[in-house]
Coordinates of C-alpha atoms and ligand atoms in Angstrom, one line a residue:
X1 CA 6.1 -2.4 26.4
X2 CA 5.4 -5.1 23.8
X3 CA 7.7 -8.1 23.4
X4 CA 9.9 -7.6 20.4
X5 CA 8.2 -10.3 18.3
X6 CA 4.6 -9.2 19.0
X7 CA 4.4 -6.9 16.0
X8 CA 4.4 -9.9 13.7
X9 CA 0.9 -10.9 14.9
X10 CA -0.6 -7.5 14.1
X11 CA -3.0 -6.7 11.3
X12 CA -2.9 -3.3 9.7
X13 CA -5.9 -1.3 8.4
X14 CA -5.1 1.5 5.9
X15 CA -7.2 4.7 6.2
X16 CA -7.0 7.0 3.2
X17 CA -8.4 10.1 5.0
X18 CA -9.9 11.9 2.1
X19 CA -12.2 9.0 1.5
X20 CA -12.9 7.5 4.9
X21 CA -15.5 9.7 6.8
X22 CA -16.4 13.4 6.5
X23 CA -17.5 15.0 9.8
X24 CA -18.2 18.5 8.6
X25 CA -20.0 18.1 5.3
X26 CA -17.3 19.6 3.0
X27 CA -17.2 16.4 0.9
X28 CA -13.7 15.5 2.1
X29 CA -12.9 13.0 4.8
X30 CA -11.2 14.3 8.0
X31 CA -9.7 13.4 11.3
X32 CA -12.9 13.9 13.3
X33 CA -14.6 11.5 10.8
X34 CA -12.0 8.9 11.7
X35 CA -12.4 9.5 15.4
X36 CA -16.1 8.7 14.9
X37 CA -15.3 5.4 13.4
X38 CA -12.6 4.1 15.9
X39 CA -15.3 1.8 17.4
X40 CA -15.8 0.2 14.0
X41 CA -12.1 -0.4 13.6
X42 CA -11.9 -1.9 17.1
X43 CA -14.9 -4.2 16.3
X44 CA -13.1 -5.4 13.2
X45 CA -10.2 -6.3 15.4
X46 CA -7.3 -4.6 13.6
X47 CA -4.2 -3.8 15.7
X48 CA -2.7 -0.9 13.7
X49 CA -4.1 2.0 11.7
X50 CA -1.9 3.3 8.9
X51 CA -3.0 6.8 8.1
X52 CA -2.2 8.1 4.6
X53 CA -0.9 11.7 4.8
X54 CA -2.8 14.4 6.7
X55 CA 0.0 16.9 6.8
X56 CA -0.2 20.4 5.3
X57 CA -0.2 20.1 1.6
X58 CA -1.3 21.9 -1.6
X59 CA -2.9 18.5 -2.5
X60 CA -1.3 18.2 -5.9
X61 CA -1.1 14.4 -5.1
X62 CA -3.7 14.3 -2.3
X63 CA -1.2 14.9 0.4
X64 CA 1.8 13.0 -0.9
X65 CA 3.2 16.5 -1.6
X66 CA 3.9 17.9 1.9
X67 CA 4.5 21.5 2.7
X68 CA 4.8 21.2 6.5
X69 CA 5.8 17.8 8.1
X70 CA 4.8 19.0 11.5
X71 CA 1.3 20.2 11.1
X72 CA -2.1 18.9 10.0
X73 CA -3.8 20.3 6.9
X74 CA -6.9 22.3 7.8
X75 CA -8.8 20.2 5.3
X76 CA -8.3 17.3 7.7
X77 CA -8.5 19.1 11.0
X78 CA -5.9 20.1 13.6
X79 CA -3.0 18.7 15.5
X80 CA -5.3 18.5 18.5
X81 CA -7.6 16.3 16.5
X82 CA -4.7 14.0 15.6
X83 CA -3.7 13.8 19.3
X84 CA -7.3 12.8 20.1
X85 CA -7.3 10.1 17.4
X86 CA -4.1 8.7 18.8
X87 CA -5.6 8.7 22.3
X88 CA -8.8 7.0 21.2
X89 CA -6.8 4.3 19.4
X90 CA -4.4 3.8 22.3
X91 CA -7.4 3.5 24.7
X92 CA -8.5 0.5 22.7
X93 CA -5.1 -1.1 22.4
X94 CA -4.6 0.0 18.8
X95 CA -1.6 1.8 17.3
X96 CA -1.2 4.6 14.8
X97 CA 1.4 4.5 11.9
X98 CA 1.9 7.7 10.0
X99 CA 2.8 8.0 6.4
X100 CA 6.3 9.3 6.0
X101 CA 6.9 10.9 2.6
X102 CA 10.5 12.0 2.6
X103 CA 11.8 11.1 -0.9
X104 CA 10.3 14.4 -1.9
X105 CA 8.5 17.4 -0.5
X106 CA 5.9 19.8 -2.0
X107 CA 7.3 22.6 -4.1
X108 CA 5.6 24.8 -1.4
X109 CA 7.7 23.4 1.4
X110 CA 9.9 26.2 2.8
X111 CA 13.0 24.1 2.2
X112 CA 12.2 24.1 -1.5
X113 CA 11.1 27.7 -1.6
X114 CA 14.5 28.6 -0.1
X115 CA 16.4 26.1 -2.3
X116 CA 15.0 27.5 -5.5
X117 CA 15.5 31.2 -4.5
X118 CA 19.1 31.4 -5.6
X119 CA 22.0 29.3 -6.7
X120 CA 23.9 30.1 -3.5
X121 CA 21.1 29.7 -1.0
X122 CA 22.3 27.5 1.9
X123 CA 19.5 25.0 1.1
X124 CA 20.3 24.9 -2.6
X125 CA 21.9 21.5 -2.2
X126 CA 18.9 20.1 -0.3
X127 CA 17.4 19.2 -3.7
X128 CA 18.8 18.0 -7.0
X129 CA 19.8 20.9 -9.3
X130 CA 21.7 20.5 -12.5
X131 CA 22.5 22.7 -15.6
X132 CA 21.7 19.8 -17.9
X133 CA 18.7 17.4 -17.2
X134 CA 19.0 13.7 -17.7
X135 CA 16.3 12.2 -20.0
X136 CA 14.4 10.4 -17.2
X137 CA 10.7 10.1 -17.4
X138 CA 8.5 11.0 -14.4
X139 CA 6.3 8.3 -12.8
X140 CA 3.4 10.7 -13.5
X141 CA 4.2 11.1 -17.2
X142 CA 6.5 13.7 -18.9
X143 CA 10.1 14.5 -18.0
X144 CA 11.5 14.1 -14.5
X145 CA 13.6 17.2 -14.7
X146 CA 12.0 20.7 -15.0
X147 CA 13.7 24.0 -15.7
X148 CA 13.3 26.6 -13.0
X149 CA 13.3 29.9 -14.9
X150 CA 14.5 32.1 -12.0
X151 CA 17.9 30.4 -11.5
X152 CA 18.2 28.8 -14.9
X153 CA 18.8 25.2 -13.6
X154 CA 16.7 22.0 -13.7
X155 CA 15.5 20.2 -10.6
X156 CA 14.6 16.5 -10.3
X157 CA 11.1 15.2 -9.5
X158 CA 10.5 11.5 -9.9
X159 CA 6.7 12.2 -9.4
X160 CA 4.9 15.5 -10.3
X161 CA 6.6 18.8 -11.0
X162 CA 5.3 19.9 -7.6
X163 CA 7.1 17.0 -5.8
X164 CA 10.8 17.9 -6.0
X165 CA 13.1 15.1 -4.8
X166 CA 15.2 15.7 -1.6
X167 CA 18.9 15.2 -1.8
X168 CA 19.7 12.5 0.8
X169 CA 23.4 12.9 0.0
X170 CA 23.3 16.0 2.1
X171 CA 23.6 15.1 5.8
X172 CA 21.7 18.2 6.9
X173 CA 18.7 16.9 5.0
X174 CA 18.9 13.6 6.7
X175 CA 19.3 15.1 10.2
X176 CA 16.2 17.4 9.6
X177 CA 14.1 14.4 8.6
X178 CA 15.3 12.3 11.6
X179 CA 14.5 15.2 14.0
X180 CA 11.0 15.4 12.5
X181 CA 10.5 11.7 13.0
X182 CA 11.6 11.8 16.6
X183 CA 9.1 14.7 17.1
X184 CA 6.2 12.5 15.9
X185 CA 7.3 9.5 18.0
X186 CA 7.5 11.8 21.1
X187 CA 4.0 12.9 20.3
X188 CA 2.7 9.3 20.5
X189 CA 2.7 7.8 17.0
X190 CA 3.8 4.1 16.9
X191 CA 5.5 3.8 13.6
X192 CA 5.9 4.9 10.0
X193 CA 4.9 3.6 6.6
X194 CA 7.7 5.0 4.4
X195 CA 6.7 6.2 1.0
X196 CA 9.0 5.1 -1.9
X197 CA 11.8 4.7 0.6
X198 CA 13.8 2.7 -1.9
X199 CA 14.1 5.8 -4.1
X200 CA 16.0 8.0 -1.7
X201 CA 19.5 7.0 -2.9
X202 CA 20.2 8.0 -6.5
X203 CA 23.1 7.2 -8.8
X204 CA 24.8 10.6 -8.2
X205 CA 26.2 10.7 -11.7
X206 CA 22.5 11.0 -12.9
X207 CA 23.2 9.4 -16.3
X208 CA 20.9 9.4 -19.3
X209 CA 18.7 6.4 -19.8
X210 CA 17.5 4.5 -22.9
X211 CA 14.6 6.5 -24.3
X212 CA 11.2 4.8 -25.1
X213 CA 10.6 4.3 -28.9
X214 CA 9.3 7.6 -30.3
X215 CA 10.3 9.6 -27.2
X216 CA 13.3 11.5 -25.9
X217 CA 12.6 10.2 -22.4
X218 CA 12.6 6.8 -20.8
X219 CA 12.2 4.9 -17.5
X220 CA 15.3 5.3 -15.3
X221 CA 14.6 2.9 -12.5
X222 CA 18.1 1.5 -12.5
X223 CA 19.4 4.9 -11.4
X224 CA 17.2 5.4 -8.3
X225 CA 15.7 2.0 -7.2
X226 CA 17.6 0.6 -4.2
X227 CA 20.5 2.9 -4.9
X228 CA 24.0 2.6 -3.6
X229 CA 23.4 4.2 -0.1
X230 CA 19.9 3.0 0.5
X231 CA 20.9 0.5 3.3
X232 CA 23.3 2.9 4.8
X233 CA 20.7 5.6 5.1
X234 CA 18.1 3.3 6.7
X235 CA 20.6 2.0 9.2
X236 CA 21.5 5.6 10.1
X237 CA 17.8 6.3 10.5
X238 CA 17.4 3.3 12.8
X239 CA 20.2 4.4 15.1
X240 CA 19.1 8.1 15.0
X241 CA 15.4 7.6 15.5
X242 CA 14.2 4.1 16.5
X243 CA 17.0 2.7 18.7
X244 CA 16.5 2.7 22.4
X245 CA 12.8 3.6 22.4
X246 CA 10.6 1.9 25.1
X247 CA 8.1 0.4 22.6
X248 CA 8.7 -1.2 19.3
X249 CA 8.4 1.4 16.4
X250 CA 6.7 -0.3 13.5
X251 CA 8.5 0.4 10.2
X252 CA 7.3 -0.5 6.7
X253 CA 9.2 0.4 3.6
X254 CA 7.1 0.9 0.5
X255 CA 9.4 -0.2 -2.3
X256 CA 8.4 -0.4 -5.9
X257 CA 10.7 -2.6 -7.9
X258 CA 12.4 -4.2 -4.8
X259 CA 13.7 -7.7 -5.4
X260 CA 13.6 -10.6 -3.0
X261 CA 17.3 -10.6 -2.2
X262 CA 17.2 -6.8 -1.5
X263 CA 14.1 -7.3 0.7
X264 CA 16.0 -9.8 2.8
X265 CA 18.7 -7.3 3.5
X266 CA 16.1 -4.5 4.3
X267 CA 14.2 -6.7 6.8
X268 CA 16.8 -9.0 8.3
X269 CA 16.4 -8.0 12.0
X270 CA 20.2 -8.2 12.6
X271 CA 20.8 -5.4 10.2
X272 CA 18.5 -2.9 11.9
X273 CA 16.9 -1.3 8.9
X274 CA 13.1 -2.0 8.6
X275 CA 10.5 -4.4 9.9
X276 CA 9.0 -5.2 6.5
X277 CA 8.8 -4.2 2.9
X278 CA 5.7 -3.4 0.8
X279 CA 6.6 -4.9 -2.5
X280 CA 4.9 -4.7 -5.9
X281 CA 5.6 -7.9 -7.8
X282 CA 2.0 -9.3 -7.7
X283 CA 0.3 -6.0 -8.5
X284 CA 2.5 -5.5 -11.6
X285 CA 0.9 -8.5 -13.3
X286 CA -1.9 -8.3 -15.9
X287 CA -0.5 -5.4 -17.9
X288 CA 2.3 -4.6 -20.4
X289 CA 4.2 -1.4 -21.0
X290 CA 2.1 0.6 -18.5
X291 CA -0.7 -0.1 -16.1
X292 CA -3.4 0.9 -18.6
X293 CA -2.0 -1.6 -21.2
X294 CA -4.1 -4.5 -20.0
X295 CA -3.2 -8.2 -20.5
X296 CA -4.9 -11.3 -19.2
X297 CA -3.9 -12.2 -15.7
X298 CA -3.2 -15.9 -15.1
X299 CA -3.7 -17.4 -11.7
X300 CA -0.5 -19.5 -11.7
X301 CA 1.5 -16.2 -12.2
X302 CA -0.3 -14.6 -9.3
X303 CA 0.3 -17.6 -7.1
X304 CA 4.0 -17.7 -8.1
X305 CA 4.5 -14.0 -7.5
X306 CA 3.2 -14.4 -3.9
X307 CA 5.0 -17.7 -3.3
X308 CA 8.4 -16.2 -4.4
X309 CA 8.2 -13.9 -1.4
X310 CA 7.1 -16.6 1.0
X311 CA 10.0 -18.8 0.1
X312 CA 12.6 -16.0 -0.4
X313 CA 11.9 -14.3 3.0
X314 CA 11.3 -17.5 5.0
X315 CA 13.0 -17.3 8.3
X316 CA 15.1 -14.2 7.4
X317 CA 12.8 -11.3 6.5
X318 CA 9.2 -10.1 6.6
X319 CA 6.8 -9.0 4.0
X320 CA 3.5 -7.0 3.8
X321 CA 0.4 -8.8 2.3
X322 CA -2.0 -6.7 0.3
X323 CA -4.2 -7.0 -2.8
X324 CA -5.3 -3.3 -2.8
X325 CA -4.5 0.1 -1.5
X326 CA -5.0 3.8 -2.5
X327 CA -2.8 3.3 -5.6
X328 CA -4.6 0.2 -6.8
X329 CA -8.1 -0.6 -8.1
X330 CA -10.5 -2.5 -5.9
X331 CA -9.2 -6.0 -5.2
X332 CA -12.6 -7.8 -5.7
X333 CA -12.9 -6.2 -9.2
X334 CA -9.3 -6.9 -10.1
X335 CA -8.6 -10.4 -8.7
X336 CA -12.1 -11.6 -7.7
X337 CA -15.6 -11.5 -9.3
X338 CA -17.5 -8.3 -8.6
X339 CA -20.6 -9.7 -10.4
X340 CA -22.6 -12.7 -9.1
X341 CA -19.8 -14.1 -6.9
X342 CA -18.9 -10.8 -5.2
X343 CA -19.4 -11.9 -1.6
X344 CA -17.8 -15.3 -1.9
X345 CA -14.9 -14.0 -4.0
X346 CA -14.2 -11.1 -1.5
X347 CA -14.0 -13.6 1.3
X348 CA -11.9 -16.0 -0.7
X349 CA -9.4 -13.2 -1.6
X350 CA -9.2 -12.2 2.1
X351 CA -8.7 -15.8 3.2
X352 CA -5.9 -16.4 0.8
X353 CA -4.1 -13.2 1.6
X354 CA -4.4 -13.3 5.4
X355 CA -3.2 -16.8 5.6
X356 CA 0.1 -16.2 3.8
X357 CA 3.1 -15.5 6.0
X358 CA 3.6 -11.7 6.6
X359 CA 1.6 -8.8 7.8
X360 CA -1.9 -8.4 6.3
X361 CA -3.1 -5.0 5.2
X362 CA -6.9 -4.3 5.1
X363 CA -7.5 -1.4 2.8
X364 CA -10.5 0.6 3.8
X365 CA -13.7 -0.8 2.3
X366 CA -12.2 -4.1 1.3
X367 CA -13.8 -5.6 4.4
X368 CA -17.1 -4.6 2.8
X369 CA -16.3 -6.0 -0.6
X370 CA -16.3 -2.5 -2.2
X371 CA -15.8 -2.7 -5.9
X372 CA -14.7 -0.4 -8.8
X373 CA -17.2 2.3 -9.7
X374 CA -18.8 2.5 -13.2
X375 CA -16.6 5.5 -14.3
X376 CA -16.8 6.2 -18.0
X377 CA -15.6 9.8 -18.7
X378 CA -12.3 11.5 -17.9
X379 CA -14.3 14.0 -15.8
X380 CA -15.1 11.2 -13.4
X381 CA -11.4 11.2 -12.2
X382 CA -9.4 13.4 -9.8
X383 CA -6.1 11.5 -9.6
X384 CA -3.0 13.2 -11.0
X385 CA -1.5 10.0 -12.4
X386 CA -4.7 9.2 -14.3
X387 CA -5.3 12.8 -15.5
X388 CA -1.7 13.3 -16.7
X389 CA -1.5 10.0 -18.5
X390 CA -4.8 10.8 -20.3
X391 CA -3.6 14.4 -21.2
X392 CA -0.4 12.9 -22.7
X393 CA -2.5 10.3 -24.7
X394 CA -4.7 13.1 -26.1
X395 CA -1.6 14.8 -27.5
X396 CA -0.4 11.5 -29.2
X397 CA -1.7 11.1 -32.8
X398 CA -3.8 8.0 -33.2
X399 CA -4.2 7.2 -29.5
X400 CA -7.3 5.0 -28.8
X401 CA -8.9 7.2 -26.1
X402 CA -12.0 4.9 -25.8
X403 CA -9.8 1.9 -25.0
X404 CA -7.7 4.0 -22.6
X405 CA -10.9 5.1 -20.7
X406 CA -12.0 1.5 -20.5
X407 CA -8.6 0.5 -19.0
X408 CA -8.7 3.5 -16.6
X409 CA -12.1 2.2 -15.3
X410 CA -10.3 -1.0 -14.4
X411 CA -6.9 0.3 -13.2
X412 CA -7.1 4.0 -12.1
X413 CA -6.0 4.8 -8.6
X414 CA -9.3 6.6 -8.1
X415 CA -11.1 3.2 -8.2
X416 CA -9.5 2.6 -4.8
X417 CA -10.4 6.1 -3.6
X418 CA -14.2 6.3 -3.9
X419 CA -15.7 7.1 -0.5
X420 CA -16.2 4.3 2.1
X421 CA -19.8 3.1 2.0
X422 CA -21.1 3.3 5.6
X423 CA -24.9 3.1 4.8
X424 CA -27.4 3.3 2.0
X425 CA -28.1 7.0 2.3
X426 CA -27.3 9.4 -0.7
X427 CA -23.8 10.3 0.6
X428 CA -23.3 6.6 1.7
X429 CA -22.9 7.9 5.3
X430 CA -19.6 9.3 4.2
X431 CA -20.7 12.9 3.8
X432 CA -23.8 15.1 4.0
X433 CA -22.3 17.3 1.3
X434 CA -21.0 16.7 -2.2
X435 CA -18.2 14.0 -2.1
X436 CA -14.9 15.1 -3.7
X437 CA -15.0 11.8 -5.8
X438 CA -18.3 10.1 -6.7
X439 CA -19.7 7.6 -4.3
X440 CA -20.2 4.2 -6.0
X441 CA -23.9 3.8 -6.8
X442 CA -23.8 0.3 -5.4
X443 CA -23.6 1.7 -1.8
X444 CA -27.3 1.2 -1.6
X445 CA -26.7 -2.5 -1.1
X446 CA -22.9 -2.7 -0.3
X447 CA -22.3 -0.9 3.0
X448 CA -21.2 -1.3 6.6
X449 CA -24.7 -1.0 8.1
X450 CA -25.8 -4.1 6.1
X451 CA -22.8 -6.1 7.3
X452 CA -21.5 -5.3 10.8
X453 CA -22.8 -8.0 13.1
X454 CA -24.5 -9.9 10.3
X455 CA -23.4 -13.6 10.2
X456 CA -22.0 -14.6 6.8
X457 CA -21.1 -11.0 5.8
X458 CA -17.8 -10.1 4.3
X459 CA -17.1 -7.8 7.3
X460 CA -17.7 -10.7 9.7
X461 CA -15.4 -12.9 7.6
X462 CA -12.6 -10.4 7.9
X463 CA -13.2 -10.3 11.6
X464 CA -12.9 -14.1 11.8
X465 CA -9.6 -14.0 9.8
X466 CA -8.1 -11.4 12.1
X467 CA -9.3 -13.3 15.2
X468 CA -7.8 -16.5 13.8
X469 CA -4.4 -14.8 13.4
X470 CA -4.6 -13.5 17.0
X471 CA -5.5 -17.0 18.4
X472 CA -3.5 -19.4 16.3
X473 CA 0.3 -19.0 16.2
X474 CA 0.5 -21.2 13.0
X475 CA -0.9 -18.2 11.0
X476 CA 2.1 -16.0 12.0
X477 CA 4.8 -18.6 12.5
X478 CA 4.0 -21.4 10.1
X479 CA 6.2 -22.1 7.1
X480 CA 4.5 -22.0 3.7
X481 CA 4.1 -24.6 1.0
X482 CA 2.3 -23.9 -2.3
X483 CA 0.3 -26.9 -3.6
X484 CA -0.7 -27.4 -7.3
X485 CA 1.3 -24.4 -8.5
X486 CA 0.2 -24.8 -12.1
X487 CA -3.5 -25.4 -11.5
X488 CA -5.3 -22.6 -13.4
X489 CA -8.1 -22.1 -10.9
X490 CA -7.3 -23.6 -7.5
X491 CA -5.1 -21.7 -5.0
X492 CA -4.0 -24.1 -2.3
X493 CA -1.3 -24.1 0.3
X494 CA -0.2 -25.4 3.6
X495 CA 1.1 -23.6 6.7
X496 CA 3.0 -25.7 9.2
X497 CA 4.6 -25.4 12.6
X498 CA 5.9 -28.3 14.8
X499 CA 2.5 -28.3 16.5
X500 CA -0.2 -27.5 13.9
X501 CA -1.0 -27.4 10.2
X502 CA -3.4 -25.2 8.2
X503 CA -4.6 -26.2 4.8
X504 CA -6.1 -23.5 2.6
X505 CA -7.9 -24.4 -0.7
X506 CA -9.7 -21.8 -2.8
X507 CA -11.5 -21.9 -6.1
X508 CA -10.7 -18.8 -8.1
X509 CA -13.3 -19.4 -10.8
X510 CA -17.0 -19.3 -11.4
X511 CA -17.0 -23.1 -12.2
X512 CA -17.1 -26.1 -10.0
X513 CA -13.5 -27.3 -9.7
X514 CA -12.1 -30.8 -8.9
X515 CA -8.6 -31.1 -7.5
X516 CA -6.6 -33.8 -6.0
X517 CA -4.1 -32.4 -3.5
X518 CA -0.8 -34.1 -3.0
X519 CA -1.6 -34.9 0.7
X520 CA -2.3 -37.9 2.9
X521 CA -5.9 -39.2 3.4
X522 CA -5.9 -38.2 7.1
X523 CA -6.7 -34.7 6.1
X524 CA -10.3 -35.9 5.6
X525 CA -10.6 -35.9 9.4
X526 CA -9.3 -32.3 9.9
X527 CA -11.6 -29.7 11.3
X528 CA -13.0 -26.8 9.1
X529 CA -11.9 -23.4 10.5
X530 CA -13.4 -21.0 8.0
X531 CA -15.4 -21.1 4.7
X532 CA -16.4 -18.5 2.1
X533 CA -19.8 -20.0 1.4
X534 CA -22.5 -20.3 4.0
X535 CA -23.7 -23.8 5.0
X536 CA -21.8 -27.0 5.0
X537 CA -21.0 -28.4 1.6
X538 CA -20.8 -32.2 1.2
X539 CA -18.5 -31.6 -1.7
X540 CA -15.2 -30.7 -0.1
X541 CA -13.1 -33.2 1.7
X542 CA -9.4 -33.1 1.4
X543 CA -7.3 -34.4 -0.3
X544 CA -9.9 -34.9 -3.0
X545 CA -11.7 -31.7 -3.5
X546 CA -14.7 -30.4 -5.3
X547 CA -15.0 -26.7 -4.7
X548 CA -18.0 -24.7 -5.7
X549 CA -17.6 -21.3 -7.5
X550 CA -15.3 -19.0 -5.5
X551 CA -15.5 -21.4 -2.6
X552 CA -12.6 -21.5 -0.1
X553 CA -12.1 -23.6 2.9
X554 CA -9.5 -23.6 5.7
X555 CA -8.8 -26.8 7.6
X556 CA -6.7 -27.3 10.7
X557 CA -5.1 -30.3 12.3
X558 CA -2.7 -30.8 15.2
X559 CA 0.6 -32.5 14.6
X560 CA 1.4 -35.4 16.8
Ligands
TEU601 O1 3.4 5.4 -4.5 C1 4.6 4.9 -5.1 C2 4.5 4.4 -6.6 O2 5.5 4.4 -7.2 C3 3.3 4.0 -7.2 O3 2.3 3.4 -6.4 C4 2.7 5.1 -8.1 O4 2.2 6.1 -7.3 C5 1.6 4.7 -9.0 O5 0.5 4.3 -8.3 C6 2.1 3.7 -10.0 O6 1.0 3.4 -10.9 C7 3.6 6.2 -3.4 C8 2.2 6.6 -2.9 O7 1.6 5.4 -2.4 C9 1.4 7.3 -4.0 O8 0.1 7.5 -3.6 C10 2.1 8.6 -4.3 O9 1.5 9.2 -5.4 C11 3.6 8.3 -4.6 O10 4.2 7.4 -3.8 C12 4.3 9.6 -4.6 O11 4.5 10.1 -3.2

């Protein structure tokens, strides 16, 4: 049994199963593919694997629309394969966290089939049915309420029409979910990443919202983000599912729009809700009205967005650290430089992220510096959010479709979903068949075979960062101080415990940068722990720095 605080030292690796490794040549990743790569994950050194959904699903949203919570979709394999994956991970001291998608089900889930069958079906109240729809807009474009012809009422779906929202007000719904969660824990899984878990409590009066200009519908976040019973439901879940288990159950709440004060409440250990939140503040920078309305991203804004959470949760809560996942474009393309400085910038991004306070998430392929693919046409995409947004734009007179496609190439969720690049072969070692989404042509040079065990590679840099977290308590426990918050290109900060200090300084630009850090001159004698550029540079010596393009350096000193 782990000590209660151990989980704070863990590093999580996210597997998006569709895109990770395909064992049977059908072009879609599967569980046996993952089993074949457990050794790779172990070598990287990660503690936890978060598996995006593998449950039975019609795949309207690649598995985030679940039709059976207690079975594996045949596309991915069988329950026996999943058991084997759990055993393989456990044999190497790693854990498995399942994706828990319980804000909504698939419209093919038997609960919804029953619910929609008649107005007096016992499960009618398991979903949100109304005679009159509110004018809310769905997160995947179009209205969030759809008329069901058969019974003449509207149902709520915050995401696609095929993802009806469960009614958490109904205690039977909650008990059915808790029973399912206990079943998974009894089967051997070690925790849950909870999809949009801050959307489960709605304002039950379901009021109309302010429409967008030129539309009847508008965003309605204020009626379903961190709603009135959110904390109550999570505490009930804790006492019904997690309390009294032998080992710690790792719980992560994905929470778009959560604020720092709310996150403190969700993750204060004394309240028994969740271990950590997965918040969105820093990935909502760099665009306007929607994610395809691109704006310049200024480094001071990104630093401040991260620092807010460091300060706000210091000592009282816990946060996830990520720059990319299956809903975001590739981090090296978005925040780094996927051209000439790709390797250094990928390492620098990882260094800055992993040395903040919180739990780092490695998204599959980030440890190889995978970048956005050169997508140009709408036919390159498979993602429902991208396709529906485009379809709506096509209907709008005067929409600039060329500009939209250019923005999609930078921001579409599919940019994070191209197959993992294992080697230089035609299917990138991902598949022997035709991949469901194109492999990035750069896999001929950017791939695992070219990096694992190769000194100076991005993979080995990630391995070093993960090892550093395991060895040095200051990485987990140290408090955080941002230096030079307004500097347009340098990201520098201190981590400090009573025993040790880490200094991180990174150049987020393609130019040589000078910076004078507000620190004592003794730092010049500190030892260098990690760098993004190979070879020693005579240029950097704190507190007066001269950093080469995308150079980052980590120093450590003991405190007397
Ligand atoms: O995403 C939640 C969410 O609100 C956003 O990430 C959204 O999907 C979109 O990317 C905003 O641009 C979670 C899952 O991570 C996502 O894959 C699912 O599509 C969504 O919930 C619905 O289950």
